[in-house]
Each structure stands twice: as C-alpha cells, then as structure tokens.
Coordinates of C-alpha atoms in Angstrom, one line a residue:
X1 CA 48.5 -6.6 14.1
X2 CA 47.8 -10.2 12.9
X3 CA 49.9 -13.0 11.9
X4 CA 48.4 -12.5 8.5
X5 CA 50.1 -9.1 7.8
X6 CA 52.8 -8.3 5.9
X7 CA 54.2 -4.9 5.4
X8 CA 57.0 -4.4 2.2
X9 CA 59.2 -1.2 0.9
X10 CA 57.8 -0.1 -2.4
X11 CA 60.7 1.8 -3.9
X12 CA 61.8 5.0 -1.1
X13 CA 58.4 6.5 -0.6
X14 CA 56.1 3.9 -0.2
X15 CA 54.5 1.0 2.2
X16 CA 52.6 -1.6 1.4
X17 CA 50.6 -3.5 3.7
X18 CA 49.0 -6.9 2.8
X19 CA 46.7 -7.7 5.4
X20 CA 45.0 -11.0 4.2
X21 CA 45.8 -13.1 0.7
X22 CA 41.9 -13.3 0.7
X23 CA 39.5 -10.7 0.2
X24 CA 36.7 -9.9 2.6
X25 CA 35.1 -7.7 4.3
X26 CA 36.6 -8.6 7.2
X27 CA 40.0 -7.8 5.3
X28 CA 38.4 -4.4 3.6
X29 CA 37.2 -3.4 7.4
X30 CA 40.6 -3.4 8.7
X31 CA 41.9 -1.7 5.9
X32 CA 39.5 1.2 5.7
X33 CA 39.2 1.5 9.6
X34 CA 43.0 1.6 9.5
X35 CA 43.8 4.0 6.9
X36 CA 40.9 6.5 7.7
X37 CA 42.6 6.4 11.5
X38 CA 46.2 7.3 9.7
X39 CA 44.0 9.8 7.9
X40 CA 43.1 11.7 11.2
X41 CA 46.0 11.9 12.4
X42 CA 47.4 13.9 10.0
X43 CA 50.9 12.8 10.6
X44 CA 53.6 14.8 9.0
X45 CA 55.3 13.3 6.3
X46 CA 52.4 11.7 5.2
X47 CA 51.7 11.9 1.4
X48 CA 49.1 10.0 0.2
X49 CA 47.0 7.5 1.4
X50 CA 45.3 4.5 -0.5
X51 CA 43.1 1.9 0.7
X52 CA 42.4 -1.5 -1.2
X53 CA 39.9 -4.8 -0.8
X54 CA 42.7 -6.4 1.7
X55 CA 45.8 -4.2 1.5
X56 CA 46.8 -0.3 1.5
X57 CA 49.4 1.6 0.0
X58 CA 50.9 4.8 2.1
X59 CA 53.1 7.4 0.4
X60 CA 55.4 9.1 2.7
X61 CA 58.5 11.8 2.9
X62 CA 61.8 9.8 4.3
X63 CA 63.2 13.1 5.2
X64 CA 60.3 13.6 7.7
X65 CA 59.3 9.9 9.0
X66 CA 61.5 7.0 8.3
X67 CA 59.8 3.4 7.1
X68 CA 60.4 2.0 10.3
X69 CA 58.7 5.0 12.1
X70 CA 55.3 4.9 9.9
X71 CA 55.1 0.8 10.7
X72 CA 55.3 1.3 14.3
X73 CA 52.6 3.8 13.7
X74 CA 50.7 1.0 11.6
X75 CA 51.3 -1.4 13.6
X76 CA 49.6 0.3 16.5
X77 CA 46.7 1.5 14.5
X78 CA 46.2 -2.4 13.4
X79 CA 46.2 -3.4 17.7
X80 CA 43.5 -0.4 18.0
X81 CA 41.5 -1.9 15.3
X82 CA 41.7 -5.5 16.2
X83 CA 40.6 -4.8 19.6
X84 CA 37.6 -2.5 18.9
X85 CA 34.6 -3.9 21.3
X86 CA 32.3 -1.9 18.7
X87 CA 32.8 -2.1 14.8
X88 CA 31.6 0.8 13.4
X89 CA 32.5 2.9 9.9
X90 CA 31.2 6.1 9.5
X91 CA 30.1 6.4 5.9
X92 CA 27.5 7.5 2.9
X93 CA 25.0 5.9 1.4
X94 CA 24.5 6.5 -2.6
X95 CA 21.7 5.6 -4.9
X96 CA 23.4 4.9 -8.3
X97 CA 20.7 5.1 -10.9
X98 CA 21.2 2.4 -13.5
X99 CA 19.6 2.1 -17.3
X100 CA 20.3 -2.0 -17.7
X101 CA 20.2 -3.3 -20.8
X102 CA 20.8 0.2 -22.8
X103 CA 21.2 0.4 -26.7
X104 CA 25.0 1.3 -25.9
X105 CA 26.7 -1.3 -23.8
X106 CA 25.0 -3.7 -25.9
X107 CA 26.3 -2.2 -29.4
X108 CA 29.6 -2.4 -27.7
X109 CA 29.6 -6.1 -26.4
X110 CA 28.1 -7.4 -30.3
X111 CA 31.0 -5.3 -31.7
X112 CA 33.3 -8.1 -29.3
X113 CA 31.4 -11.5 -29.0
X114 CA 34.4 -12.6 -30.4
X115 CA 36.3 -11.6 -27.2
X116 CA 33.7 -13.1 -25.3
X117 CA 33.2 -16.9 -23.2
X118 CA 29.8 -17.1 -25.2
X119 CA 29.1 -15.1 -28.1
X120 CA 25.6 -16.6 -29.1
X121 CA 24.3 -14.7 -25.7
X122 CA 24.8 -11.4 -24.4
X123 CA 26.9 -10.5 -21.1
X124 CA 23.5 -9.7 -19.1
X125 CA 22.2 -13.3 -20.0
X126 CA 25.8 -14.9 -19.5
X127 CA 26.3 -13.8 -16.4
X128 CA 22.5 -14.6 -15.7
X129 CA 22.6 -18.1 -16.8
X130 CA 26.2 -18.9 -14.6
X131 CA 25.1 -17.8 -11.4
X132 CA 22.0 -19.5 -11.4
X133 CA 19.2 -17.0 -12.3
X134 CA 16.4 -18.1 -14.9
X135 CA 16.2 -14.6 -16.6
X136 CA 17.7 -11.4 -17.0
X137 CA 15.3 -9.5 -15.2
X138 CA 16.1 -12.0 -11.9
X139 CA 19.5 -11.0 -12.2
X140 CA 18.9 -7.0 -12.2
X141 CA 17.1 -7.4 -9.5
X142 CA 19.8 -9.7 -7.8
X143 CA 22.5 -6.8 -8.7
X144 CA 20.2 -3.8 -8.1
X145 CA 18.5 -5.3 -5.0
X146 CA 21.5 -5.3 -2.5
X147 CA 24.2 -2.7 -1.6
X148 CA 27.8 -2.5 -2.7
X149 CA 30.3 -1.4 -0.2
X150 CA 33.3 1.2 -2.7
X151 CA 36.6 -1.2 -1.7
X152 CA 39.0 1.1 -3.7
X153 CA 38.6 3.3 -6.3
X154 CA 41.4 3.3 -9.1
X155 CA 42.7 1.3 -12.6
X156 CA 41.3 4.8 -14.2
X157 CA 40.6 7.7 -11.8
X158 CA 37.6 7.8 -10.3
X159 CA 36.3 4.2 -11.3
X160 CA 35.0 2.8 -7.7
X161 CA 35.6 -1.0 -7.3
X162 CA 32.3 -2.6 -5.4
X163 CA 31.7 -5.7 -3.1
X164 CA 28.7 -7.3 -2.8
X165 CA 26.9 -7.2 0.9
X166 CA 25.7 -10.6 0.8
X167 CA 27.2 -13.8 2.4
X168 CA 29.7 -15.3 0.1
X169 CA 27.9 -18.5 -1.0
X170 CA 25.2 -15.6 -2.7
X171 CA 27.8 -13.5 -4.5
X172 CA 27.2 -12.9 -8.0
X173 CA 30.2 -13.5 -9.9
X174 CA 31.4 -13.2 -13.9
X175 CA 34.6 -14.0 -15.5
X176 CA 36.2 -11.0 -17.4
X177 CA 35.9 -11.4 -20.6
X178 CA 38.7 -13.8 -22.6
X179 CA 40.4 -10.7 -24.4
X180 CA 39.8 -7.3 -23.3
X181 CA 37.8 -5.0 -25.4
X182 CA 39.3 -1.4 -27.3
X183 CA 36.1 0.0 -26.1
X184 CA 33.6 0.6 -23.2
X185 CA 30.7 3.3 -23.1
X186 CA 31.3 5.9 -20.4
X187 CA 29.8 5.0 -17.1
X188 CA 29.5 1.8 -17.9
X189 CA 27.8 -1.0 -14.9
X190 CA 29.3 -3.9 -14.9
X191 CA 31.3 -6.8 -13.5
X192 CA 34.2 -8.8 -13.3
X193 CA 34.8 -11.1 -10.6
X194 CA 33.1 -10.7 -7.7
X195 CA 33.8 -6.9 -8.0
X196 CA 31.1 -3.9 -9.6
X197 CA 32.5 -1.5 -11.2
X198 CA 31.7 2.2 -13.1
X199 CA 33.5 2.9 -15.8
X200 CA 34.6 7.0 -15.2
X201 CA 35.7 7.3 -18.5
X202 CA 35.3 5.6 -22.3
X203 CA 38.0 3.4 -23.0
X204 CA 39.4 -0.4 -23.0
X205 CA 37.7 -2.6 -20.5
X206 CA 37.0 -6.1 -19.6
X207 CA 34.4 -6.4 -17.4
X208 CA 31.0 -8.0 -18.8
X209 CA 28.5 -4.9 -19.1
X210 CA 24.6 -4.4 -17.7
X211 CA 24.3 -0.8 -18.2
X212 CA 24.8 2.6 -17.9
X213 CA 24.3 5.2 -15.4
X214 CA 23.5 8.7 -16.3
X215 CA 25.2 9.8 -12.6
X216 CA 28.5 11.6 -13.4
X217 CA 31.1 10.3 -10.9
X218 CA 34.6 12.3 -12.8
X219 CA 34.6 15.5 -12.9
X220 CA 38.1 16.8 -14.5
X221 CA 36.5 20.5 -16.0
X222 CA 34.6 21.0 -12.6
X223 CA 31.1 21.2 -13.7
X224 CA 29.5 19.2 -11.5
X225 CA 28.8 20.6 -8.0
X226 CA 28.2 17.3 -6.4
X227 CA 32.3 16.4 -7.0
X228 CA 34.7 18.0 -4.9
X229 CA 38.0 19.3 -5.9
X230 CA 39.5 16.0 -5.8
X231 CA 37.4 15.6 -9.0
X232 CA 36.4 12.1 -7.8
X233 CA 32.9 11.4 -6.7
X234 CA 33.4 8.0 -4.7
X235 CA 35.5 7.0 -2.0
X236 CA 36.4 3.7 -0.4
X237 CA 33.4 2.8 2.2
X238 CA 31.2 4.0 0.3
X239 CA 28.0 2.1 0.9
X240 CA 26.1 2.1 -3.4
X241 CA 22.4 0.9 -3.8
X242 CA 21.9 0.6 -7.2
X243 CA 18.6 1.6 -8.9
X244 CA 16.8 0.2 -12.2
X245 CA 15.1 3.1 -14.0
X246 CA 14.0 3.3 -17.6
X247 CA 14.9 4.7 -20.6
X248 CA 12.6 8.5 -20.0
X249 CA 14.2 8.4 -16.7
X250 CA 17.9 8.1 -17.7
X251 CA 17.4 11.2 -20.9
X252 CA 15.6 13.1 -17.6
X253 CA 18.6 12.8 -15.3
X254 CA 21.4 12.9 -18.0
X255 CA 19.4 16.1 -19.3
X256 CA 20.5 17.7 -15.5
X257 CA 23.5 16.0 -15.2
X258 CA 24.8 17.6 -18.3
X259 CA 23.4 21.0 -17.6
X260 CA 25.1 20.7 -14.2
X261 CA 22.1 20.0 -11.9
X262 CA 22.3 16.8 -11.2
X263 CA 21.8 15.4 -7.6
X264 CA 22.5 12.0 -6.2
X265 CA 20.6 10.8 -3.2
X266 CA 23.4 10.5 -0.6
X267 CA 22.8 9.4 3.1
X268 CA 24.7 9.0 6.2
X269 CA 25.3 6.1 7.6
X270 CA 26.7 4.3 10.8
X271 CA 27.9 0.7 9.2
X272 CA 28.2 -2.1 11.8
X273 CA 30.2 -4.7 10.7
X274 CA 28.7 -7.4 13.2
X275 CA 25.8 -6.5 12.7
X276 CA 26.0 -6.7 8.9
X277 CA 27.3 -10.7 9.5
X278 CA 24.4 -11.5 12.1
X279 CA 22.0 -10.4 9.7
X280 CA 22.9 -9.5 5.9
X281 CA 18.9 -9.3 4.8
X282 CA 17.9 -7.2 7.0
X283 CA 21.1 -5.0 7.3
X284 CA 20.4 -4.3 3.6
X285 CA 16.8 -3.4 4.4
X286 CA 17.8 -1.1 6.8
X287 CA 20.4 0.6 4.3
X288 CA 17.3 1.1 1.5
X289 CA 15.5 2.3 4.6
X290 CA 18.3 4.9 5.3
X291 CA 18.9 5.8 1.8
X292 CA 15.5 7.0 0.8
X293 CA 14.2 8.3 5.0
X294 CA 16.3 11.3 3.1

C-alpha cells in the first residue's frame, strides 16, 4: 500500500479505495492488477467488484467479512502489487470498427451547436483544430492509429471508458460539450476529456462525437453470441484498436451484427506495463501486430 491510498465506508456494504487523485496508468495498473487478484480469490462475502481509472469500489456482505477484514485483505493485495519484479496484465485485444464522420452523429451535433464551444465547426474539426492537427483526417488517424486501454466501463451499462496508450504530452483531449445534449446515436465514438467512449445505448450525452460503430457491445435480449451473460461486451483492461472503415463496410457489418453474426477480431494479449513506458510506439506496433497475427 502507498502513502497515496485512501480507503472510505460507502454506506454498510461498500469500500472505496482511492489510490491516486491523478489518473494514470500507473494508477489504472494498480487498480485492475488489484481487483482482478481479489477476483481470484473468490473470497466469501464478496459481492461485486468494480474497478475505475485510479480507484475501485468493492461490495461486500458484513455478516460474512467485516470492513476491517476486507482492508487487511486489500491492503495485502496492494504490497503484492507494488512489489511485483514483472508487470504484467493478462488481457484482450479488440478491433473496434469505426464509420467517422457518419450522416448520424453529425445530424445529431447540428441539432446542438448551440450547446457546443464552437458552433460554426463541427466536433471532428473542433477537436481537430485544439489539439493541434491541420485536418480531420490527421485526427482519425491520431485516434484510430493507437490503442485504448477499457479503464472502467459504466455511467450507462456497458459503455467502456478508454485511455489513450500514448505519453501524456501526445494525448488527445476535448472538452465536453458546455450543455449536455437530449440525444446521442447509439454506439456513438467519441470523447470527452482525455477519456473514449462508446455510447451502449441512445440517449443524453456530452461527449463531442466522431462516429459510429456498427459493433454491438449491449446485449440485454441476448442475441448476440459474442456477449456473455453478463450482457456486457467490454471489460476494464481491455486493450481497443480502433479501425476506420467506410460507409459499404459499416451497412456490411451492421447487416451481420443485426442478424446475429457478427464477429469482432479479439486477441490475447500479455500487457507489460514497463515495457509499454520504455517504448509506447513500438508497444503499439506490436499490439496491431498481435491483433491481426489472428
């Protein structure tokens, strides 16, 4: 355990462990290294688990391990993971097909430029022109070029929060936008922060919006094979590489993903969190490299 954590009572069933005030992936290691080690244990009393970008949330039964109990427990599990020799995360790869620029977001963000930091441009050349790009195809090709690590997945069920693999100085972000919107097109791509996102379901939103992707990722009525029970397709540590593909392509896969045959390219993966930070280029190489050896 660090000097940095904190843990807190949340009501009679619940822990909540801060472990940094800033979000990294140095923060998001130890908290997905932590919990999926809780996970294993399969500790009675243990209700639900959920990890965050720098924090994590257990729900547990008092009548079978008290508070104090379950952070001695974390507490240990913290030790374990600070002194790990080797940092390693075993994980997926996914390819996340992604229409940018599609007739539907951007109906959607012209319905609310007035909710919106510039409404003479649209969010993909907003968010171009602040982080530095000279068009919006640089920026696809920014977003779609690197992988995403799944920090959490929540706000609506199944929507995966995503942080950029890149050294911080190189992280795209966007402001939300000034007043949230009443709509957003299912499976909407987009940002707000420095944080990705999927939209699982239409509905109110704030993040500025790049596209859509025909992958289904909720799966309430059970139609889609490639969703568990759970009914959720992503999971924190999760490893995404986005894909740009065009219009024929997205009618193709949303054609099989609404007759139930759609299959996203998933890979296994080993993810070294020192070598990640001695080489983010080439670790990002070698993820596309895993991702499509498959």
């Amino acid at each position: 355990m660090t000097a940095t954590t904190r843990y807190s009572q949340a009501g009679d069933e619940f822990l909540f462990v801060e472990l940094n005030e800033e979000m990294t992936l140095e923060a998001f290691f130890r908290s997905i290294s932590i919990t999926q080690r809780l996970r294993d244990m399969a500790l009675p009393g243990i209700i639900e688990i959920c990890p965050a970008n720098a924090s994590y949330q257990v729900r547990y039964n008092p009548d079978v391990i008290s508070a104090g109990q379950l952070q001695e427990t974390l507490e240990g599990l913290d030790r374990d993971v600070a002194a790990q020799q080797v940092r390693t995360l075993e994980t997926r790869v996914i390819e996340v097909p992604v229409l940018y620029n599609d007739p539907w977001t951007h109906e959607t963000l012209m319905r609310f430029r007035d909710h919106h930091q510039d409404p003479s441009a649209t969010d993909l050349e907003y968010a171009a022109r602040i982080n530095g790009y000279d068009s919006v195809d640089a920026f696809i090709e920014a977003h779609s070029a690197t992988p995403w690590f799944v920090s959490m997945v929540g706000f609506v069920a199944g929507l995966p929060f995503m942080y950029q693999m890149v050294p911080r100085e190189r992280q795209i972000q966007v402001p939300k936008y000034l007043r949230p919107r009443t709509d957003t097109p299912k499976q909407t791509v987009g940002i707000g922060g420095c944080f990705s996102v999927i939209y699982s379901v239409r509905g109110a939103g704030g993040y500025q919006m790049f596209g859509v992707t025909p992958m289904p990722i909720y799966d309430p009525e059970g139609d889609q094979p490639h969703i568990d029970d759970s009914m959720i397709f992503f999971r924190p540590g999760d490893i995404v590489k986005h894909r740009a593909i065009d219009r024929e392509e997205y009618d193709a896969l949303l054609s099989a993903a609404e007759k139930g045959d759609f299959k996203p390219r998933v890979a296994s993966f080993t993810f070294d969190l020192d070598a990640f930070s001695q080489d983010p280029d080439g670790y990002a190489r070698r993820v596309k490299e895993v991702l499509y050896e498959h």
